[in-house]
mmCIF file of C-alpha atoms in Angstrom:
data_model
loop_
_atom_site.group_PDB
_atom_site.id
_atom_site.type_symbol
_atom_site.label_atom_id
_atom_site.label_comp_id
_atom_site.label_asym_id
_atom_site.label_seq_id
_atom_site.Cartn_x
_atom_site.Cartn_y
_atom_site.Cartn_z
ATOM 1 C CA UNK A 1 -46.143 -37.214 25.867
ATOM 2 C CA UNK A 2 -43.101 -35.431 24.762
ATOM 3 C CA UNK A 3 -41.246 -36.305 21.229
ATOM 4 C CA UNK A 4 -37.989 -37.248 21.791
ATOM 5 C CA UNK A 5 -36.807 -35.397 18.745
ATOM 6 C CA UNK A 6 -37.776 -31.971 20.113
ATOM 7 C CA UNK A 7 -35.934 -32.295 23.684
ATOM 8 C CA UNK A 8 -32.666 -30.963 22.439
ATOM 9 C CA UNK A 9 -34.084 -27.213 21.371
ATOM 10 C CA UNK A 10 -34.238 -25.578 18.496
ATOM 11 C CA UNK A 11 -30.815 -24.423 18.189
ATOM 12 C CA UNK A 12 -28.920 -28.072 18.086
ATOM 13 C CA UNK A 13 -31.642 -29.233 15.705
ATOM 14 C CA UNK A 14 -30.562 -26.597 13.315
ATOM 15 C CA UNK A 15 -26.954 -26.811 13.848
ATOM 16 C CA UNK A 16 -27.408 -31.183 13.363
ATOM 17 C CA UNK A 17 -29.677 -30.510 10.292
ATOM 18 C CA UNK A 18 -26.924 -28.122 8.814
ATOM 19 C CA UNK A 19 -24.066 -30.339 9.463
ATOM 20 C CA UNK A 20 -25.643 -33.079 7.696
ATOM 21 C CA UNK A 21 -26.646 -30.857 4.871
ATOM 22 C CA UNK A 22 -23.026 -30.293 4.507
ATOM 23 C CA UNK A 23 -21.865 -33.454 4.641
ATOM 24 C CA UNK A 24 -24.344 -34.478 2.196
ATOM 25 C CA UNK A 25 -23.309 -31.729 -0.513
ATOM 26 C CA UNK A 26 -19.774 -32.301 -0.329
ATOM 27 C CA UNK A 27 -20.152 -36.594 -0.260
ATOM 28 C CA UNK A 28 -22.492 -35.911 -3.305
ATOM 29 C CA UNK A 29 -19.757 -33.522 -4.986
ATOM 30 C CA UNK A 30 -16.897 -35.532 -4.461
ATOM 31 C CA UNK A 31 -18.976 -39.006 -5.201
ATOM 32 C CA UNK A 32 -21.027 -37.522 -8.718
ATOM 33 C CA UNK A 33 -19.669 -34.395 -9.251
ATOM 34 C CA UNK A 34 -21.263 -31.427 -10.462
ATOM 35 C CA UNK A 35 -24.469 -32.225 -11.651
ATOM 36 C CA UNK A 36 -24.239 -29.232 -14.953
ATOM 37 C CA UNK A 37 -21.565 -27.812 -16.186
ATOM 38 C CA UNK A 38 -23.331 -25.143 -17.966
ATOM 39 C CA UNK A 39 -21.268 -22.607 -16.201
ATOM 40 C CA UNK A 40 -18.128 -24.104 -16.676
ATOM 41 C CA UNK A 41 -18.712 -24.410 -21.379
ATOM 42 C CA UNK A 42 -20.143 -20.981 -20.699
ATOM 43 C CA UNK A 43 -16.715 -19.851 -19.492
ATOM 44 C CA UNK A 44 -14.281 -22.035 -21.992
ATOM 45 C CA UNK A 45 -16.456 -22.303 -24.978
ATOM 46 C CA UNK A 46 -18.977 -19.031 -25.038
ATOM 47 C CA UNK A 47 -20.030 -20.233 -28.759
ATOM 48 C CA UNK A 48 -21.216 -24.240 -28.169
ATOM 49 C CA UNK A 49 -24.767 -24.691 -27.716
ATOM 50 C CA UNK A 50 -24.738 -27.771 -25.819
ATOM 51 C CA UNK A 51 -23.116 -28.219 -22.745
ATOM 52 C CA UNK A 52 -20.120 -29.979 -22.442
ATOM 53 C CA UNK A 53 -19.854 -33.432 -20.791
ATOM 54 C CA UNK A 54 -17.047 -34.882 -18.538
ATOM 55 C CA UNK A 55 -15.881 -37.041 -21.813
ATOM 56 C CA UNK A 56 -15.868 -33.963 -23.814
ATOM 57 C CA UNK A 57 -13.401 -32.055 -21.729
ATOM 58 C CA UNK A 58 -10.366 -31.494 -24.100
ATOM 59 C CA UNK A 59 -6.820 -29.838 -22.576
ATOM 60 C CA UNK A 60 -7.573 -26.943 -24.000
ATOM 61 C CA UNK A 61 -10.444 -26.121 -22.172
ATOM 62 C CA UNK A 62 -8.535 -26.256 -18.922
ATOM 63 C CA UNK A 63 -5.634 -24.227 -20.719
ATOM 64 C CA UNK A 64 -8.742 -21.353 -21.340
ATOM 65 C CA UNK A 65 -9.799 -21.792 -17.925
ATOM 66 C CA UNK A 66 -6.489 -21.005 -16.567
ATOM 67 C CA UNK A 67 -6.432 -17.560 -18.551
ATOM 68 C CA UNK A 68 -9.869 -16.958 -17.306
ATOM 69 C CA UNK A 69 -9.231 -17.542 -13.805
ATOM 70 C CA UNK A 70 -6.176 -15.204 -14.019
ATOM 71 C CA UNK A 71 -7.813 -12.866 -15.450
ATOM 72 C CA UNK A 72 -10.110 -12.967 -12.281
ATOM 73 C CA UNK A 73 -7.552 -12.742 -10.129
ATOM 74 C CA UNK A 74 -6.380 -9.457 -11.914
ATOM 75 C CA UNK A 75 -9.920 -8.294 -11.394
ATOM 76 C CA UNK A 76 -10.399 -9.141 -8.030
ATOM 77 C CA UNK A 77 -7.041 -7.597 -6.730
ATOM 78 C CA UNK A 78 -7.991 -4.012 -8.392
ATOM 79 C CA UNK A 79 -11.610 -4.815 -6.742
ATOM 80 C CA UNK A 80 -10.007 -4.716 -3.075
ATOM 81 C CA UNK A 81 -7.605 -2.341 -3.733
ATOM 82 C CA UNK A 82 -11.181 0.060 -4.914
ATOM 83 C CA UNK A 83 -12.795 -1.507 -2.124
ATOM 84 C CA UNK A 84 -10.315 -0.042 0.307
ATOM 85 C CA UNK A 85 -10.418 3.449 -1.356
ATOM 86 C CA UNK A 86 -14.279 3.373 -0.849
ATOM 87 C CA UNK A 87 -13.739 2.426 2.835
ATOM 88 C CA UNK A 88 -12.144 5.353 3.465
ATOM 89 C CA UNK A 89 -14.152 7.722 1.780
ATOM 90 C CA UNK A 90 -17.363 6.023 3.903
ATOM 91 C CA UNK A 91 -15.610 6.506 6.784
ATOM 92 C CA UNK A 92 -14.445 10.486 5.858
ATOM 93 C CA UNK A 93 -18.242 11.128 4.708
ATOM 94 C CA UNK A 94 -19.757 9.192 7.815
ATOM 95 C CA UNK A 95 -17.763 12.010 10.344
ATOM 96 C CA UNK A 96 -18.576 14.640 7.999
ATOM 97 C CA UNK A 97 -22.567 13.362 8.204
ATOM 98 C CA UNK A 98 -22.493 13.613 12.065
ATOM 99 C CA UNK A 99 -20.303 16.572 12.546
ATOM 100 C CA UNK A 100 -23.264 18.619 9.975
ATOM 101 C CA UNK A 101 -25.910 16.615 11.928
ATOM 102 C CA UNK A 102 -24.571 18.583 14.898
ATOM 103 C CA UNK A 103 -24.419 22.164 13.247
ATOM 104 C CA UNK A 104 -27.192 24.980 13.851
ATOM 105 C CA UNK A 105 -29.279 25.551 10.940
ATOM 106 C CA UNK A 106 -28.797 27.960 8.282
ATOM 107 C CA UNK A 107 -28.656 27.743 4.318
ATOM 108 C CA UNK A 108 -24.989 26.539 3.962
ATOM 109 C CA UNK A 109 -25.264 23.627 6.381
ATOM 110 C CA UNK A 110 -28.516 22.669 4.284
ATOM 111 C CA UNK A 111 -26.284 23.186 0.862
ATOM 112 C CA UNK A 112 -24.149 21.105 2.555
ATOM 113 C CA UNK A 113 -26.390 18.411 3.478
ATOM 114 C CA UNK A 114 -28.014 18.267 0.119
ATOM 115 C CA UNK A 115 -24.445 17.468 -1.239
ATOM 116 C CA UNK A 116 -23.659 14.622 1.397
ATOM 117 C CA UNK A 117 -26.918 13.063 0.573
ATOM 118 C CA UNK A 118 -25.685 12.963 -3.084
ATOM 119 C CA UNK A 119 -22.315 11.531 -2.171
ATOM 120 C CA UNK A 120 -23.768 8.784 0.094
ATOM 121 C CA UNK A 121 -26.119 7.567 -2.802
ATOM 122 C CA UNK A 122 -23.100 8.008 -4.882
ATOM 123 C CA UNK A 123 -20.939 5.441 -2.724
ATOM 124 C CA UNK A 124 -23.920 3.107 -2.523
ATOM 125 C CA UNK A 125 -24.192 3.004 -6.148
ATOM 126 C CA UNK A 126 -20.720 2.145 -5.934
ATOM 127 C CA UNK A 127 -20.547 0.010 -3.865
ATOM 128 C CA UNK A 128 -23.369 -2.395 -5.745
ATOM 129 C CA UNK A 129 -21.312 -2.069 -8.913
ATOM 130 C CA UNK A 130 -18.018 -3.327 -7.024
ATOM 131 C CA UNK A 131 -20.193 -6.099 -5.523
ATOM 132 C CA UNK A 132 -21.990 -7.084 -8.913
ATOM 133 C CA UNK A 133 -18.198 -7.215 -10.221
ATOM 134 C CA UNK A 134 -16.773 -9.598 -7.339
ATOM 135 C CA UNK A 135 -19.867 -11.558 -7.906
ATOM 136 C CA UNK A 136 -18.671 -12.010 -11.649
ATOM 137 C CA UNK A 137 -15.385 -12.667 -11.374
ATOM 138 C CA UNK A 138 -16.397 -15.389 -8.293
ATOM 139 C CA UNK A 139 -18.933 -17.097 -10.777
ATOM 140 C CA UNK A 140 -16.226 -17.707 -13.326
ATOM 141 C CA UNK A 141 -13.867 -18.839 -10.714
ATOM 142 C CA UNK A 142 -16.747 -21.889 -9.276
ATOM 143 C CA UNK A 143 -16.935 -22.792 -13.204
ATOM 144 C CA UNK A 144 -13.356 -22.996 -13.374
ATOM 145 C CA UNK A 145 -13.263 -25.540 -10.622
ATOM 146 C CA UNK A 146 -16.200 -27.065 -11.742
ATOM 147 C CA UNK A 147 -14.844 -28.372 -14.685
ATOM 148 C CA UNK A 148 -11.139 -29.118 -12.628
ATOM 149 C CA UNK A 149 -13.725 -31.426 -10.695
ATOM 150 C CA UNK A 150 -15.359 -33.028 -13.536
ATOM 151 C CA UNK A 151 -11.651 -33.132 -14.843
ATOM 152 C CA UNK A 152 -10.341 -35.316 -12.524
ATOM 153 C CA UNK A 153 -13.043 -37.366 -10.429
ATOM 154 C CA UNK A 154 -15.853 -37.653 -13.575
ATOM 155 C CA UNK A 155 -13.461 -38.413 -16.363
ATOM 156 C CA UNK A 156 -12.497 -42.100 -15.149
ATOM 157 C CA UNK A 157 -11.047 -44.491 -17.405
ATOM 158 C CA UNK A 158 -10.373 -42.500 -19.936
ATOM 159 C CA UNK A 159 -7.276 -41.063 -21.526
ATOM 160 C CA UNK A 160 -5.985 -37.968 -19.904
ATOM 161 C CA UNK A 161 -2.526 -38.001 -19.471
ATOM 162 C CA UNK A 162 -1.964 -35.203 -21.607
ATOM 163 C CA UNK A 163 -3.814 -32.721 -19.944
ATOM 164 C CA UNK A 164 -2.914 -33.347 -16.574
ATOM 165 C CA UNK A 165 -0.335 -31.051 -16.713
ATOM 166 C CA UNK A 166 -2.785 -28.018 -17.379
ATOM 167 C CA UNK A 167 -5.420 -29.418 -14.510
ATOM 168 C CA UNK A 168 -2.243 -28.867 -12.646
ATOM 169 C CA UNK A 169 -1.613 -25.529 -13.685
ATOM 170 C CA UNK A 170 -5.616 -24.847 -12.942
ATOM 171 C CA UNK A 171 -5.481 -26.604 -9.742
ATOM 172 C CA UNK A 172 -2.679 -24.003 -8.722
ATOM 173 C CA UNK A 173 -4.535 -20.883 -9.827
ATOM 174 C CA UNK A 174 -7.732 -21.586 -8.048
ATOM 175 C CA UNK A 175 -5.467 -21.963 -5.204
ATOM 176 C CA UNK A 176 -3.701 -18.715 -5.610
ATOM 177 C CA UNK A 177 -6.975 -16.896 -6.448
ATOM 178 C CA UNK A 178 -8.908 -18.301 -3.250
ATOM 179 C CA UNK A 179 -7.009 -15.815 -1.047
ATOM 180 C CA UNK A 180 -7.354 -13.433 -3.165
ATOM 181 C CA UNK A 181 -10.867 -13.518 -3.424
ATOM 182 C CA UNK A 182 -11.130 -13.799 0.497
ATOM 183 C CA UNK A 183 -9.637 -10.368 0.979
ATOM 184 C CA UNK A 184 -11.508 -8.776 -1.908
ATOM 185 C CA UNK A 185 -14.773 -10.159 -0.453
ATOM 186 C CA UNK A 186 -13.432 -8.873 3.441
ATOM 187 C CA UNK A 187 -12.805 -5.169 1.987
ATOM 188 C CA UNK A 188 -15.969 -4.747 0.707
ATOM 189 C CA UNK A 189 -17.067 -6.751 4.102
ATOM 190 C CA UNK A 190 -15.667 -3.890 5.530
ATOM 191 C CA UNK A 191 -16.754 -1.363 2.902
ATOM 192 C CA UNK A 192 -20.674 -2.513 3.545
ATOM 193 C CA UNK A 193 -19.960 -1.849 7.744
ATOM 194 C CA UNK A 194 -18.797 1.710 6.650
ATOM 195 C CA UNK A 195 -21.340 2.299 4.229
ATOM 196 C CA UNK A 196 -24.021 1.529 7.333
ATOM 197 C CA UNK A 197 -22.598 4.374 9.259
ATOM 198 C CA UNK A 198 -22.685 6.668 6.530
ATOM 199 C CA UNK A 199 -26.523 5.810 6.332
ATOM 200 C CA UNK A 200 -26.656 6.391 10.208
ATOM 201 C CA UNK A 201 -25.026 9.980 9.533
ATOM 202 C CA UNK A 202 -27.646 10.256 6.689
ATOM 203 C CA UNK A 203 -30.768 9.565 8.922
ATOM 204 C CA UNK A 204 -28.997 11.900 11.561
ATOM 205 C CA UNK A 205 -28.974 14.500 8.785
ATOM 206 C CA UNK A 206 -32.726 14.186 8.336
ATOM 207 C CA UNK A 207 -33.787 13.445 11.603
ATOM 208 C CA UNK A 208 -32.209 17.025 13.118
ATOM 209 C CA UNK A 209 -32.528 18.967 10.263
ATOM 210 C CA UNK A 210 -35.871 20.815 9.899
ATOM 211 C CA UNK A 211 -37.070 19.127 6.143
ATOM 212 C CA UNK A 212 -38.617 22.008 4.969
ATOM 213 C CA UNK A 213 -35.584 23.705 4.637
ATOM 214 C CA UNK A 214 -34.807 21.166 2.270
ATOM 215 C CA UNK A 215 -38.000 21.287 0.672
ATOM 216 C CA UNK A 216 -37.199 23.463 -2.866
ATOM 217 C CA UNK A 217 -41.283 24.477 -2.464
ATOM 218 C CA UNK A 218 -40.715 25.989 0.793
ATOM 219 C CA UNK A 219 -37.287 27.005 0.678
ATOM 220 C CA UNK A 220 -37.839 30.306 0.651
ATOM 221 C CA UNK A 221 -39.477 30.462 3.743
ATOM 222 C CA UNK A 222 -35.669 29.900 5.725
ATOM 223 C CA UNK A 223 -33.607 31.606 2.674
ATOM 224 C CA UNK A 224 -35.433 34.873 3.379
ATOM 225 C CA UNK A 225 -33.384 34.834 6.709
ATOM 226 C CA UNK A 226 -30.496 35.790 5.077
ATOM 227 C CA UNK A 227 -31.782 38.780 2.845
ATOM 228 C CA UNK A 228 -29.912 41.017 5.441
ATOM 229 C CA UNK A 229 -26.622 39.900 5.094
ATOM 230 C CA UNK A 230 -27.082 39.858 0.746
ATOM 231 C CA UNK A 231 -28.469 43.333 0.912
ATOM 232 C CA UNK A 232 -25.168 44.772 3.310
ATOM 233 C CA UNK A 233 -22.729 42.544 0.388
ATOM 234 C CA UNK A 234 -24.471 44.349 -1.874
ATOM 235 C CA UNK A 235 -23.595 47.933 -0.241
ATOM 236 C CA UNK A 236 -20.055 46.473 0.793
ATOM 237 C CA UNK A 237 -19.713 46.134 -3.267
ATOM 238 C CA UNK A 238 -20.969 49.574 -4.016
ATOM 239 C CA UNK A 239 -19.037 51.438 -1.702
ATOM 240 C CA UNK A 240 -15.999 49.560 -2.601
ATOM 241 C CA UNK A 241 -16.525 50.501 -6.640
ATOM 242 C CA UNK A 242 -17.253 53.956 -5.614
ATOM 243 C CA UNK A 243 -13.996 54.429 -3.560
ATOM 244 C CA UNK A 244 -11.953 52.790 -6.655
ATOM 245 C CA UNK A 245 -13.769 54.862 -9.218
ATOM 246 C CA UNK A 246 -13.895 58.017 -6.987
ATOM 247 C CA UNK A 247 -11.476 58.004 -3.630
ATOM 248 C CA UNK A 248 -12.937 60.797 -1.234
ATOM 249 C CA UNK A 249 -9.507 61.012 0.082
ATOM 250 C CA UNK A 250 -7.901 61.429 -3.271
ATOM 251 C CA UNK A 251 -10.398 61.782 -5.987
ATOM 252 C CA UNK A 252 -9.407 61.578 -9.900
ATOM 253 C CA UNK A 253 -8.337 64.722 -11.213
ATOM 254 C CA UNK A 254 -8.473 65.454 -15.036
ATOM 255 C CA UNK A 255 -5.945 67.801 -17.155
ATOM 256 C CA UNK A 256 -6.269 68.143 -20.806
ATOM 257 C CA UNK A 257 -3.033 69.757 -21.670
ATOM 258 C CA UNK A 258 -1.155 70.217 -25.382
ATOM 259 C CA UNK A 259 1.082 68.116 -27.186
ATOM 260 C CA UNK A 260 4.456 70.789 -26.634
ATOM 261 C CA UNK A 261 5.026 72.146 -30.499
ATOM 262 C CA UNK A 262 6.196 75.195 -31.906
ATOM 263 C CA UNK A 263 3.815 78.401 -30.965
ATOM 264 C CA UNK A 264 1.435 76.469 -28.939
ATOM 265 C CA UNK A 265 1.636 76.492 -24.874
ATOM 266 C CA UNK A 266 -2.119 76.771 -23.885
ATOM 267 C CA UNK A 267 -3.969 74.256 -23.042
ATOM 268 C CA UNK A 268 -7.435 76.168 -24.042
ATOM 269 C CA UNK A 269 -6.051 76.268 -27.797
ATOM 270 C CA UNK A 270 -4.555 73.227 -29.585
ATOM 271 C CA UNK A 271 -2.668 73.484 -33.043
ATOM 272 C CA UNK A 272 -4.607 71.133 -35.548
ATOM 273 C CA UNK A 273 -1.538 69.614 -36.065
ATOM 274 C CA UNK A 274 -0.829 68.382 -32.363
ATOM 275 C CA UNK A 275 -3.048 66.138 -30.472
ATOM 276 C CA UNK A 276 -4.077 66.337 -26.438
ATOM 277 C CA UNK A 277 -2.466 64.770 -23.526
ATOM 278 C CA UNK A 278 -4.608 63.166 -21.089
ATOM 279 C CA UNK A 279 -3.374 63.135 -17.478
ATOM 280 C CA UNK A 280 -4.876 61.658 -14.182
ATOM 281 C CA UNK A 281 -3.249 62.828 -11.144
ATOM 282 C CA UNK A 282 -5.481 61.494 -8.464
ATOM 283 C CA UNK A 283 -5.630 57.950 -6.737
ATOM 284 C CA UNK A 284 -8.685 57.419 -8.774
ATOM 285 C CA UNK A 285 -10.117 55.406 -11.549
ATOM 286 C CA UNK A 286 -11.252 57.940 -14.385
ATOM 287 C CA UNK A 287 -13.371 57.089 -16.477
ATOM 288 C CA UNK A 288 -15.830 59.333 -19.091
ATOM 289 C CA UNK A 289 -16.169 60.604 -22.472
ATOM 290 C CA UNK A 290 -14.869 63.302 -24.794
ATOM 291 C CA UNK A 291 -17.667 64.696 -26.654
ATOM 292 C CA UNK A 292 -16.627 66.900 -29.801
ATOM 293 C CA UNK A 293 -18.266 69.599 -31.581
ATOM 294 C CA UNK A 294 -17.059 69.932 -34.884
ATOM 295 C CA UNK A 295 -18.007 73.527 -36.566
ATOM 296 C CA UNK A 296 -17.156 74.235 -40.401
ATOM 297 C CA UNK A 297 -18.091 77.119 -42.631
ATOM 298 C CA UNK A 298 -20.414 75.289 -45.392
ATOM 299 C CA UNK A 299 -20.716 71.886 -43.346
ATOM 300 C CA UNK A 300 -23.465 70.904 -40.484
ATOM 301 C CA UNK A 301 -22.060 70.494 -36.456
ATOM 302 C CA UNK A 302 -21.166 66.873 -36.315
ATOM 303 C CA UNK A 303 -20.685 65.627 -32.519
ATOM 304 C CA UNK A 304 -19.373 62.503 -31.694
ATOM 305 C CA UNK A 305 -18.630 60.868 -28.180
ATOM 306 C CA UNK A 306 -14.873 59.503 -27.410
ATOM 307 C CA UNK A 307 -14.795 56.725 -24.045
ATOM 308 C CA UNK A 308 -11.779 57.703 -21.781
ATOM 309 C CA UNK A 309 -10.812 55.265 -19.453
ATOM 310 C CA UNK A 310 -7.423 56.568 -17.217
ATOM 311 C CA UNK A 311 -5.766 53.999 -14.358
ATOM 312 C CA UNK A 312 -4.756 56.385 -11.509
ATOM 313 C CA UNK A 313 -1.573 58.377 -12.177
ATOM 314 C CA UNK A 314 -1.499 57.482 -15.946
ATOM 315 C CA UNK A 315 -1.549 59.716 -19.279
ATOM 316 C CA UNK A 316 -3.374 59.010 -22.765
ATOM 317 C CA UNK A 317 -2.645 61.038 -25.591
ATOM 318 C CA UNK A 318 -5.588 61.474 -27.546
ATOM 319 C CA UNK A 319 -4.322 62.429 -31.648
ATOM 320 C CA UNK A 320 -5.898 64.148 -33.761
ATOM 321 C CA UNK A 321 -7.436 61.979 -36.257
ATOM 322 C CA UNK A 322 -9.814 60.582 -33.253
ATOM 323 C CA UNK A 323 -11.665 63.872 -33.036
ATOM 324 C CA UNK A 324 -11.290 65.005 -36.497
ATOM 325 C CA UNK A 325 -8.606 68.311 -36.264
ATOM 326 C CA UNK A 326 -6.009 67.072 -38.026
ATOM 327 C CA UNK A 327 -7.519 68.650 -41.122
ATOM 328 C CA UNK A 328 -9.268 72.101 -40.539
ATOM 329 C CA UNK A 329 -10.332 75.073 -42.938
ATOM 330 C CA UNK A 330 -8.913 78.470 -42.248
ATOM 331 C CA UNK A 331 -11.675 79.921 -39.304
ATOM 332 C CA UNK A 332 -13.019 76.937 -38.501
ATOM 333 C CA UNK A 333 -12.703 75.793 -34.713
ATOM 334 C CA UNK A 334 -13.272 72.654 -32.890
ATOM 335 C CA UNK A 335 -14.280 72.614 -28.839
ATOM 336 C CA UNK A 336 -13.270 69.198 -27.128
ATOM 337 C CA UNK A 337 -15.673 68.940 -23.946
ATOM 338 C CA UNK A 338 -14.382 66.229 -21.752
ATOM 339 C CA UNK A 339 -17.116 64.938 -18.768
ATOM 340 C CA UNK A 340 -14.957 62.379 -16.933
ATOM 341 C CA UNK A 341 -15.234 61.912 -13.016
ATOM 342 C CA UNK A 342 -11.960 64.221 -12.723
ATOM 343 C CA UNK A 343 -13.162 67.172 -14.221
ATOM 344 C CA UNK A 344 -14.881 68.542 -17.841
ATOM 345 C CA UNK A 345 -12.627 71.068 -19.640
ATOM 346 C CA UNK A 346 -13.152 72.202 -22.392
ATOM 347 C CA UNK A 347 -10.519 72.677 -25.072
ATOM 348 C CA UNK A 348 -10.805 74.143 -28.270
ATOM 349 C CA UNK A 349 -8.511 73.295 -31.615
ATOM 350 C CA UNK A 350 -7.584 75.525 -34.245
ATOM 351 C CA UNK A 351 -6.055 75.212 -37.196
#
């Protein structure tokens, strides 16, 4: 024999049971009232250790409520307006997911995939945190209206004319707020949808991607593949210094010439008193050193290397002083040997 209770089906036996659930809850909350209102001193009156009682609720407490509860509402708005940022940047890392899910192999696209895996844990992470938040802000709301309730159905028979005014004013704000926190708790609704296809990107990631490319153990295994193409940048680079340092169409071309002073027009013999003039006439980048030999009747051969660095088509004048001429003994002679990539003269300076 059948029980009568069980000939409707499951489904209207949960829908009845919930219904009356419902209207049990809400005939209890309207009849008793809240049945704590821990919550509600923890949000007006953070330093009492007992919890307040409906016949302890002073106007002041609803006047604190009422800056709490805006101060949710503050909270809440800058929630969905972050909420709606994140949804976009799900959405713009969810196409970027599939589009590298759909790319051939090679050591970018794994870079690249190593980097959207970051960002996706990144949003999740984010996404908690804005949650935890709305969660917050929606607790302190429910205590605000708790004590609104125990406000005006708990505190019978008693006198509260005076605050009525602010339960008003509450009344109002949790009004306000309640749309407020509807669309704050539908962005990150649709922040959480967005958030799944990212994760659906992510597993498309992983399932067509060949893991131990990803694998830093075995990574070397795939990054060997491109050795070729690092060896030819590596020759691209050299032959690209060599034809700045030394064009083979117009190469750097050294001249170590005189300063122009009285009685002296070689360049083989400098006055001690002049200095040299450097010119590059090539395309070129010279560079090299000026090594001099210093000779002096009583005194050792001192040598002493000089860099010379010359853009293309430029001069340098080197004085005197640099290689040591500017004072010489009577006989004495000092050779300036230049090795540069445009040439190596040699020039000798007399006094």
């Amino acid at each position: 024999m059948l029980d009568q209770s069980n000939t409707n089906g499951p489904s209207t036996l949960n829908s009845e049971a919930v219904i009356a659930a419902t209207a049990d809850s809400e005939e209890a909350l309207y009849t008793t009232g809240p049945a704590s209102l821990e919550a509600a001193t923890r949000l007006v009156d953070p330093m009492r250790l007992n919890n307040l009682t409906p016949e302890e609720i002073q106007p002041r407490h609803l006047r604190r409520a009422n800056r709490e509860v805006r101060k949710a509402r503050r909270g809440l708005v800058s929630i969905e307006h972050a909420a709606h940022r994140l949804l976009n940047t799900a959405r713009l890392e969810a196409q970027r997911g599939q589009r590298l899910a759909r790319t051939p192999p090679s050591r970018r696209r794994a870079h690249q995939v190593q980097l959207a895996l970051r960002r996706a844990a990144g949003l999740n992470v984010y996404f908690a945190a804005l949650e935890e938040e709305r969660s917050r802000y929606a607790r302190k709301v429910a205590a605000a209206r708790d004590l609104l309730q125990a406000w005006e159905h708990e505190k019978r028979g008693l006198t509260r004319q005076p605050g009525n005014f602010f339960a008003r004013n509450l009344r109002q704000t949790t009004l306000r707020i309640a749309r407020v926190e509807r669309l704050a708790r539908e962005r990150l609704d649709e922040a959480r949808r967005a958030l799944v296809h990212v994760a659906v990107a992510e597993e498309a990631m992983r399932r067509d991607a060949d893991m131990v490319r990803l694998d830093p153990v075995n990574f070397k295994r795939f990054v060997g593949r491109g050795r070729l193409g690092v060896r030819l940048g590596i020759v691209a680079v050299i032959v690209a210094l060599i034809a700045f340092i030394y064009p083979p169409w117009s190469p750097p071309r050294l001249t170590a010439c005189a300063i122009s002073i009285k009685n002296t027009n070689s360049c083989s013999m400098v006055h001690a008193d002049a200095g040299l003039q450097l010119q590059n006439h090539g395309s070129g980048l010279l560079v090299g050193w000026a090594t001099v030999d210093m000779k002096q009747d009583g005194m050792d051969s001192m040598q002493s290397p000089i860099p010379i660095v010359l853009l293309p088509h430029q001069s340098s004048n080197l004085p005197c002083y640099e290689y040591g001429g500017c004072a010489l003994q009577p006989g004495s002679t000092i050779h300036v040997q230049f090795t540069t990539s445009g040439g190596s003269p040699t020039v000798s300076v007399v006094p």
